[in-house]
Short mmCIF file of C-alpha atoms and ligand atoms in Angstrom, two decimals:
data_model
loop_
_atom_site.label_atom_id
_atom_site.label_comp_id
_atom_site.label_asym_id
_atom_site.label_seq_id
_atom_site.Cartn_x
_atom_site.Cartn_y
_atom_site.Cartn_z
CA UNK A 1378 12.52 20.15 17.34
CA UNK A 1379 13.45 18.49 20.19
CA UNK A 1380 10.05 18.01 22.13
CA UNK A 1381 10.22 15.54 25.06
CA UNK A 1382 7.52 13.24 23.87
CA UNK A 1383 6.98 10.14 26.43
CA UNK A 1384 7.42 6.98 24.11
CA UNK A 1385 4.56 5.11 23.29
CA UNK A 1386 5.69 2.07 25.15
CA UNK A 1387 5.72 3.76 28.33
CA UNK A 1388 1.97 5.05 27.90
CA UNK A 1389 0.85 2.24 29.91
CA UNK A 1390 -1.61 0.78 27.19
CA UNK A 1391 -1.26 -2.62 25.55
CA UNK A 1392 1.19 -2.82 22.47
CA UNK A 1393 3.45 -5.10 20.65
CA UNK A 1394 5.64 -4.17 17.77
CA UNK A 1395 3.03 -1.43 16.87
CA UNK A 1396 0.41 0.64 18.61
CA UNK A 1397 -3.30 -0.35 17.49
CA UNK A 1398 -6.37 1.04 18.09
CA UNK A 1399 -9.89 -0.43 16.76
CA UNK A 1400 -13.25 0.01 17.15
CA UNK A 1401 -16.45 1.39 15.47
CA UNK A 1402 -16.79 5.00 13.88
CA UNK A 1403 -19.57 5.74 16.26
CA UNK A 1404 -20.83 4.19 19.08
CA UNK A 1405 -24.33 3.60 18.14
CA UNK A 1406 -25.97 1.61 20.64
CA UNK A 1407 -25.01 -0.59 23.90
CA UNK A 1408 -25.41 -3.80 21.86
CA UNK A 1409 -23.49 -2.73 19.00
CA UNK A 1410 -20.52 -1.42 21.12
CA UNK A 1411 -20.45 -4.43 23.31
CA UNK A 1412 -20.45 -6.94 20.49
CA UNK A 1413 -17.81 -5.03 18.42
CA UNK A 1414 -15.48 -4.80 21.58
CA UNK A 1415 -16.47 -8.57 22.27
CA UNK A 1416 -14.80 -9.27 18.79
CA UNK A 1417 -11.70 -7.10 19.77
CA UNK A 1418 -11.16 -8.01 23.12
CA UNK A 1419 -8.28 -10.71 22.50
CA UNK A 1420 -6.72 -8.39 19.73
CA UNK A 1421 -3.98 -6.65 21.80
CA UNK A 1422 -5.46 -3.23 20.63
CA UNK A 1423 -3.95 -0.28 22.59
CA UNK A 1424 -7.43 1.22 22.97
CA UNK A 1425 -10.92 0.67 21.72
CA UNK A 1426 -11.86 3.70 19.71
CA UNK A 1427 -15.77 4.83 19.28
CA UNK A 1428 -16.87 8.20 18.42
CA UNK A 1429 -19.54 9.94 20.74
CA UNK A 1430 -19.80 13.24 19.03
CA UNK A 1431 -19.68 13.00 15.47
CA UNK A 1432 -18.46 16.12 13.52
CA UNK A 1433 -20.95 15.72 10.25
CA UNK A 1434 -20.87 17.81 7.12
CA UNK A 1435 -24.29 18.00 7.28
CA UNK A 1436 -26.98 18.82 9.97
CA UNK A 1437 -29.30 16.02 10.18
CA UNK A 1438 -26.99 13.14 9.82
CA UNK A 1439 -26.22 10.98 12.57
CA UNK A 1440 -24.38 13.00 15.12
CA UNK A 1441 -23.56 10.69 17.72
CA UNK A 1442 -24.99 9.05 20.82
CA UNK A 1443 -23.55 11.75 23.45
CA UNK A 1444 -22.71 11.12 26.81
CA UNK A 1445 -24.65 7.97 27.20
CA UNK A 1446 -22.13 6.51 25.04
CA UNK A 1447 -19.48 6.87 27.54
CA UNK A 1448 -21.45 4.74 30.10
CA UNK A 1449 -20.82 1.82 27.37
CA UNK A 1450 -17.16 2.55 27.18
CA UNK A 1451 -17.14 2.07 30.75
CA UNK A 1452 -18.63 -1.42 30.46
CA UNK A 1453 -16.20 -2.05 27.56
CA UNK A 1454 -13.37 -1.41 30.09
CA UNK A 1455 -15.06 -3.12 32.52
CA UNK A 1456 -15.72 -6.55 31.00
CA UNK A 1457 -13.24 -6.62 28.36
CA UNK A 1458 -10.22 -5.06 30.12
CA UNK A 1459 -10.01 -2.86 27.02
CA UNK A 1460 -8.96 0.84 27.47
CA UNK A 1461 -10.94 3.34 25.51
CA UNK A 1462 -10.66 6.13 23.30
CA UNK A 1463 -12.97 9.15 22.38
CA UNK A 1464 -12.75 12.17 19.83
CA UNK A 1465 -13.16 15.36 21.82
CA UNK A 1466 -13.92 18.70 20.11
CA UNK A 1467 -14.65 21.15 23.04
CA UNK A 1468 -13.93 21.49 26.74
CA UNK A 1469 -17.55 20.00 27.47
CA UNK A 1470 -16.47 16.90 25.84
CA UNK A 1471 -13.05 16.76 27.75
CA UNK A 1472 -14.76 17.03 30.99
CA UNK A 1473 -17.16 14.34 30.25
CA UNK A 1474 -14.38 12.13 29.32
CA UNK A 1475 -12.17 12.72 32.00
CA UNK A 1476 -15.33 12.01 34.49
CA UNK A 1477 -15.88 8.66 32.65
CA UNK A 1478 -12.17 7.61 32.89
CA UNK A 1479 -11.65 7.52 29.04
CA UNK A 1480 -8.05 6.34 28.58
CA UNK A 1481 -6.99 8.25 25.45
CA UNK A 1482 -8.63 11.40 23.65
CA UNK A 1483 -8.27 12.31 19.94
CA UNK A 1484 -8.60 15.32 17.85
CA UNK A 1485 -10.75 14.90 14.61
CA UNK A 1486 -9.51 16.50 11.52
CA UNK A 1487 -12.03 19.24 11.46
CA UNK A 1488 -11.08 20.33 14.90
CA UNK A 1489 -7.08 20.39 14.39
CA UNK A 1490 -6.94 23.47 11.91
CA UNK A 1491 -8.71 25.56 14.43
CA UNK A 1492 -6.76 27.30 16.77
CA UNK A 1493 -9.26 28.53 19.05
CA UNK A 1494 -10.65 25.21 19.47
CA UNK A 1495 -7.36 23.69 20.06
CA UNK A 1496 -6.15 26.18 22.61
CA UNK A 1497 -9.63 25.73 24.53
CA UNK A 1498 -9.02 21.84 24.53
CA UNK A 1499 -5.33 22.20 25.44
CA UNK A 1500 -6.44 24.61 28.16
CA UNK A 1501 -9.15 22.13 29.39
CA UNK A 1502 -6.42 19.20 29.63
CA UNK A 1503 -3.88 21.33 31.74
CA UNK A 1504 -2.71 19.59 34.59
CA UNK A 1505 -3.51 15.81 33.13
CA UNK A 1506 -1.56 13.32 31.43
CA UNK A 1507 -4.05 11.70 29.48
CA UNK A 1508 -2.65 10.68 26.10
CA UNK A 1509 -3.66 12.80 23.00
CA UNK A 1510 -3.57 11.82 19.46
CA UNK A 1511 -3.97 14.65 17.04
CA UNK A 1512 -5.52 14.28 13.40
CA UNK A 1513 -3.89 16.06 10.37
CA UNK A 1514 -6.17 18.88 9.40
CA UNK A 1515 -8.39 18.16 6.58
CA UNK A 1516 -6.33 20.60 4.45
CA UNK A 1517 -2.92 19.64 3.50
CA UNK A 1518 -1.35 22.51 6.11
CA UNK A 1519 1.67 21.00 7.96
CA UNK A 1520 1.96 24.10 9.69
CA UNK A 1521 -1.38 23.76 11.59
CA UNK A 1522 -0.94 20.17 12.53
CA UNK A 1523 2.56 21.38 13.99
CA UNK A 1524 0.68 24.34 15.84
CA UNK A 1525 -1.94 22.03 17.07
CA UNK A 1526 0.85 19.93 18.69
CA UNK A 1527 2.67 22.83 20.28
CA UNK A 1528 -0.61 24.01 21.74
CA UNK A 1529 -0.84 20.44 23.61
CA UNK A 1530 2.65 20.54 24.53
CA UNK A 1531 2.70 23.99 25.94
CA UNK A 1532 -0.26 22.99 28.06
CA UNK A 1533 1.81 20.21 29.82
CA UNK A 1534 0.90 17.27 27.83
CA UNK A 1535 3.65 14.63 26.94
CA UNK A 1536 1.67 11.69 25.85
CA UNK A 1537 1.27 13.11 22.13
CA UNK A 1538 0.94 11.23 19.01
CA UNK A 1539 -0.43 12.40 15.54
CA UNK A 1540 -2.53 10.19 13.30
CA UNK A 1541 -2.60 10.47 9.53
CA UNK A 1542 -6.01 10.31 7.96
CA UNK A 1543 -5.21 11.71 4.81
CA UNK A 1544 -6.56 15.13 2.93
CA UNK A 1545 -9.26 16.69 1.50
CA UNK A 1546 -9.01 16.95 -2.41
CA UNK A 1547 -10.95 18.24 -5.25
CA UNK A 1548 -8.59 16.06 -7.54
CA UNK A 1549 -10.55 12.90 -8.53
CA UNK A 1550 -8.62 10.03 -6.86
CA UNK A 1551 -9.49 6.58 -5.85
CA UNK A 1552 -9.70 7.27 -2.18
CA UNK A 1553 -11.66 9.56 0.07
CA UNK A 1554 -8.99 11.61 1.16
CA UNK A 1555 -5.70 11.59 -0.47
CA UNK A 1556 -2.73 10.38 1.53
CA UNK A 1557 -0.16 12.91 0.12
CA UNK A 1558 2.37 10.87 2.16
CA UNK A 1559 5.22 13.85 1.87
CA UNK A 1560 3.07 15.66 4.34
CA UNK A 1561 3.61 13.10 7.19
CA UNK A 1562 6.84 12.35 5.85
CA UNK A 1563 8.03 15.94 6.35
CA UNK A 1564 6.01 15.95 9.83
CA UNK A 1565 8.00 12.81 10.85
CA UNK A 1566 11.53 14.63 9.58
CA UNK A 1567 10.92 17.64 11.59
CA UNK A 1568 9.57 15.49 14.90
CA UNK A 1569 11.05 12.32 14.79
CA UNK A 1570 10.19 11.55 18.36
CA UNK A 1571 6.28 12.29 17.79
CA UNK A 1572 4.58 8.65 17.18
CA UNK A 1573 2.74 8.88 13.92
CA UNK A 1574 -0.04 6.34 13.49
CA UNK A 1575 -2.12 6.16 10.21
CA UNK A 1576 -6.00 5.79 9.93
CA UNK A 1577 -6.09 3.93 6.68
CA UNK A 1578 -9.95 3.68 7.18
CA UNK A 1579 -10.53 7.53 6.56
CA UNK A 1580 -7.96 7.48 3.91
CA UNK A 1581 -9.39 4.79 1.79
CA UNK A 1582 -13.29 5.36 2.42
CA UNK A 1583 -13.40 1.83 1.35
CA UNK A 1584 -12.67 -1.14 3.17
CA UNK A 1585 -10.97 -2.75 0.13
CA UNK A 1586 -7.98 -0.31 0.29
CA UNK A 1587 -7.40 -0.51 4.04
CA UNK A 1588 -4.87 -3.38 4.09
CA UNK A 1589 -2.64 -1.95 1.47
CA UNK A 1590 -2.82 1.76 2.91
CA UNK A 1591 -1.67 -0.11 6.56
CA UNK A 1592 1.07 -1.70 5.01
CA UNK A 1593 2.44 1.17 3.20
CA UNK A 1594 2.37 2.86 6.63
CA UNK A 1595 4.12 0.20 8.15
CA UNK A 1596 6.57 0.25 5.25
CA UNK A 1597 7.02 3.84 5.93
CA UNK A 1598 7.76 3.11 9.47
CA UNK A 1599 4.61 4.48 11.06
CA UNK A 1600 4.53 3.64 15.07
CA UNK A 1601 0.54 2.29 14.75
CA UNK A 1602 -2.66 2.23 13.10
CA UNK A 1603 -6.34 3.45 13.92
CA UNK A 1604 -8.81 1.20 12.28
CA UNK A 1605 -12.49 1.50 12.24
CA UNK A 1606 -14.19 -1.84 13.20
CA UNK A 1607 -18.25 -2.30 13.37
CA UNK A 1608 -19.62 -5.53 14.31
CA UNK A 1609 -22.06 -5.13 11.15
CA UNK A 1610 -20.62 -2.64 8.90
CA UNK A 1611 -23.44 -2.82 6.32
CA UNK A 1612 -25.67 -1.42 9.17
CA UNK A 1613 -23.30 1.22 10.44
CA UNK A 1614 -24.73 4.70 10.94
CA UNK A 1615 -21.82 6.43 9.93
CA UNK A 1616 -18.75 5.71 7.51
CA UNK A 1617 -20.36 2.27 6.54
CA UNK A 1618 -18.59 1.48 3.72
CA UNK A 1619 -15.28 1.83 5.43
CA UNK A 1620 -15.96 -0.20 8.51
CA UNK A 1621 -14.69 -4.11 8.66
CA UNK A 1622 -15.85 -6.62 11.02
CA UNK A 1623 -13.93 -7.92 14.03
CA UNK A 1624 -12.89 -11.05 11.96
CA UNK A 1625 -11.55 -9.08 9.03
CA UNK A 1626 -9.51 -6.95 11.54
CA UNK A 1627 -8.02 -9.88 13.05
CA UNK A 1628 -6.91 -11.22 9.58
CA UNK A 1629 -5.87 -7.98 8.31
CA UNK A 1630 -3.53 -7.38 11.15
CA UNK A 1631 -2.05 -10.90 10.69
CA UNK A 1632 -1.30 -10.33 7.42
CA UNK A 1633 0.59 -7.04 7.85
CA UNK A 1634 4.47 -7.33 7.82
CA UNK A 1635 6.28 -5.30 10.17
CA UNK A 1636 9.41 -3.59 8.86
CA UNK A 1637 12.66 -2.39 10.20
CA UNK A 1638 14.64 0.58 9.30
CA UNK A 1639 18.07 -1.17 9.11
CA UNK A 1640 19.68 -4.68 8.80
CA UNK A 1641 22.95 -6.32 9.82
CA UNK A 1642 22.91 -8.45 6.53
CA UNK A 1643 26.41 -7.83 4.64
CA UNK A 1644 24.80 -8.68 1.31
CA UNK A 1645 21.86 -6.35 2.16
CA UNK A 1646 24.50 -3.44 3.37
CA UNK A 1647 26.87 -3.95 0.24
CA UNK A 1648 24.01 -4.04 -2.28
CA UNK A 1649 22.03 -1.11 -0.72
CA UNK A 1650 25.10 1.04 -0.97
CA UNK A 1651 25.63 0.58 -4.61
CA UNK A 1652 22.23 1.23 -5.61
CA UNK A 1653 22.24 4.21 -3.36
CA UNK A 1654 25.36 5.44 -5.13
CA UNK A 1655 23.71 5.34 -8.58
CA UNK A 1656 20.80 7.41 -7.29
CA UNK A 1657 23.27 9.88 -6.02
CA UNK A 1658 24.74 10.06 -9.36
CA UNK A 1659 21.53 10.45 -11.05
CA UNK A 1660 20.29 13.17 -8.65
CA UNK A 1661 23.50 15.00 -9.53
CA UNK A 1662 22.74 14.92 -12.93
CA UNK A 1663 19.07 15.88 -12.50
CA UNK A 1664 20.02 18.95 -10.33
CA UNK A 1665 22.66 19.93 -13.11
CA UNK A 1666 20.19 19.49 -15.68
CA UNK A 1667 17.71 21.52 -14.14
CA UNK A 1668 20.13 24.23 -13.64
CA UNK A 1669 20.62 24.31 -17.12
CA UNK A 1670 17.17 24.32 -17.81
CA UNK A 1671 16.53 27.43 -15.70
CA UNK A 1672 19.48 29.30 -17.62
CA UNK A 1673 17.60 28.49 -20.92
CA UNK A 1674 14.23 29.54 -19.15
CA UNK A 1675 15.98 32.83 -18.16
CA UNK A 1676 17.27 33.68 -21.53
CA UNK A 1677 13.69 33.20 -22.85
CA UNK A 1678 12.43 35.67 -19.96
CA UNK A 1679 14.71 38.08 -21.46
CA UNK A 1680 13.54 37.84 -24.90
CA UNK A 1681 10.09 37.87 -23.78
CA UNK A 1682 10.47 41.08 -22.18
CA UNK A 1683 12.23 42.91 -25.18
CA UNK A 1684 9.25 41.97 -27.02
CA UNK A 1685 6.70 42.72 -24.60
CA UNK A 1686 5.30 39.11 -24.51
CA UNK A 1687 3.78 37.69 -21.45
CA UNK A 1688 5.82 35.43 -18.98
CA UNK A 1689 3.01 32.75 -19.02
CA UNK A 1690 2.34 31.05 -22.56
CA UNK A 1691 -0.72 28.85 -21.89
CA UNK A 1692 -0.51 27.03 -25.22
CA UNK A 1693 3.15 26.27 -24.71
CA UNK A 1694 2.45 25.20 -21.23
CA UNK A 1695 -0.19 23.01 -22.49
CA UNK A 1696 2.06 21.27 -24.89
CA UNK A 1697 4.58 20.79 -22.09
CA UNK A 1698 1.89 19.07 -19.84
CA UNK A 1699 0.79 16.70 -22.49
CA UNK A 1700 3.94 15.73 -23.93
CA UNK A 1701 6.00 15.15 -20.85
CA UNK A 1702 2.86 13.17 -19.45
CA UNK A 1703 3.11 10.97 -22.84
CA UNK A 1704 6.83 10.76 -22.49
CA UNK A 1705 6.70 9.78 -18.81
CA UNK A 1706 4.07 7.22 -19.42
CA UNK A 1707 6.62 5.26 -21.52
CA UNK A 1708 8.91 5.29 -18.74
CA UNK A 1709 6.44 3.94 -16.31
CA UNK A 1710 5.83 7.18 -14.37
CA UNK A 1711 2.50 8.29 -13.32
CA UNK A 1712 0.63 11.15 -14.95
CA UNK A 1713 0.13 12.81 -11.59
CA UNK A 1714 3.75 12.58 -10.54
CA UNK A 1715 4.78 14.16 -13.91
CA UNK A 1716 2.12 16.92 -13.75
CA UNK A 1717 3.18 17.83 -10.22
CA UNK A 1718 7.12 17.66 -11.12
CA UNK A 1719 6.55 19.83 -14.21
CA UNK A 1720 4.14 22.32 -12.26
CA UNK A 1721 7.07 22.51 -9.82
CA UNK A 1722 9.57 23.39 -12.48
CA UNK A 1723 7.50 25.49 -14.58
CA UNK A 1724 6.63 27.53 -11.57
CA UNK A 1725 10.04 28.05 -10.69
CA UNK A 1726 10.96 29.13 -14.17
CA UNK A 1727 8.17 31.50 -14.11
CA UNK A 1728 9.55 32.86 -10.81
CA UNK A 1729 12.97 33.37 -12.04
CA UNK A 1730 11.95 34.99 -15.20
CA UNK A 1731 9.71 37.38 -12.96
CA UNK A 1732 12.70 37.94 -10.70
CA UNK A 1733 14.98 38.88 -13.45
CA UNK A 1734 12.45 41.33 -14.77
CA UNK A 1735 11.97 42.94 -11.47
CA UNK A 1736 15.77 43.46 -11.11
CA UNK A 1737 15.62 45.06 -14.51
CA UNK A 1738 12.93 47.21 -13.31
CA UNK A 1739 15.08 48.35 -10.27
CA UNK A 1740 17.82 49.18 -12.15
CA UNK A 1741 16.02 51.62 -14.66
C1 PEP B 2772 -13.40 9.52 12.98
O1 PEP B 2772 -12.35 9.28 13.49
O2 PEP B 2772 -14.41 8.60 12.91
C2 PEP B 2772 -13.76 10.51 12.45
C3 PEP B 2772 -14.38 11.46 12.34
O3 PEP B 2772 -12.04 10.97 11.73
P1 PEP B 2772 -11.82 12.36 10.92
O4 PEP B 2772 -11.51 13.37 12.11
O5 PEP B 2772 -10.40 11.83 10.54
O6 PEP B 2772 -12.58 12.55 9.65
MN1 MN B 2773 -15.36 7.54 11.06
#
């Protein structure tokens, strides 16, 4: 959809090739904020981030320092010439941030999925042109993310961007939040001109993985990064294990490689075209084979129907899962990928069988 969004480079915030935000998960004390900002002062960040109101899962955890933190951020801006950004979750937060000249607002992952909260925020921001960054909802729900963008857009905001910070999952994974890259990729496909940042800190939950996730985001043409940086991560009052020091941040940014979408090299173009042709052929074969597989599934459906046999055959499904995962691993295909692929195929086979049996029912 063609929303007319102001490009990042025209937001009036510092940026080079990519847009960067860094700063602590939470503002904890004036000293911690100033020391962290001092370490980031010459890193070219677009804005210094710090949470003032923290949405915590359990009451009694550190819930942020509140309005007094905004005064510390005013000092950051004054002394280090750094624009500042804060998470807002209600109109009161918005009002306080605007009063204290905060430069950027972001919407947290627990707020994005709540249309009432988003509408109240959008109404409170009407008439301003402050940049608003919208984190993905904690659940992998693309529509709620899009809905939030549209509410801010309809309120007249044009400096909008999204932040991919990963999704809650009950699956056991190595990260705190599943990246589920297909969701931000689909967002980008539908809204190519909305800038997309990645927050590798909240995806990884562990400082160890931040570099690889940040690099993957750049490989996927993200426009920027938001990274949690604390002068003393071990002592942080929130998200301690995923924060890095200003020095670690500097070296991480230095190591990142910024990718481009196209190349003018003839050699590259010829070779990539050859490889793409190979992929096109394989995809054609896959689709043809899937069509054949579904035809057989339909015959099985008919057979089951005639014999009053259930569509779902749990033992057979278990056998498919195990054998396909084993075969996949021989081809270096991950268990997760094979499982999800066959889950989709199996679901489609069941739906086709059910559709046929409903049609038969209608005929009778
Ligand atoms: C944060 O940025 O510190 C934060 C609370 O993030 P999220 O909304 O992504 O959990
Ligand atoms: Mn955090």
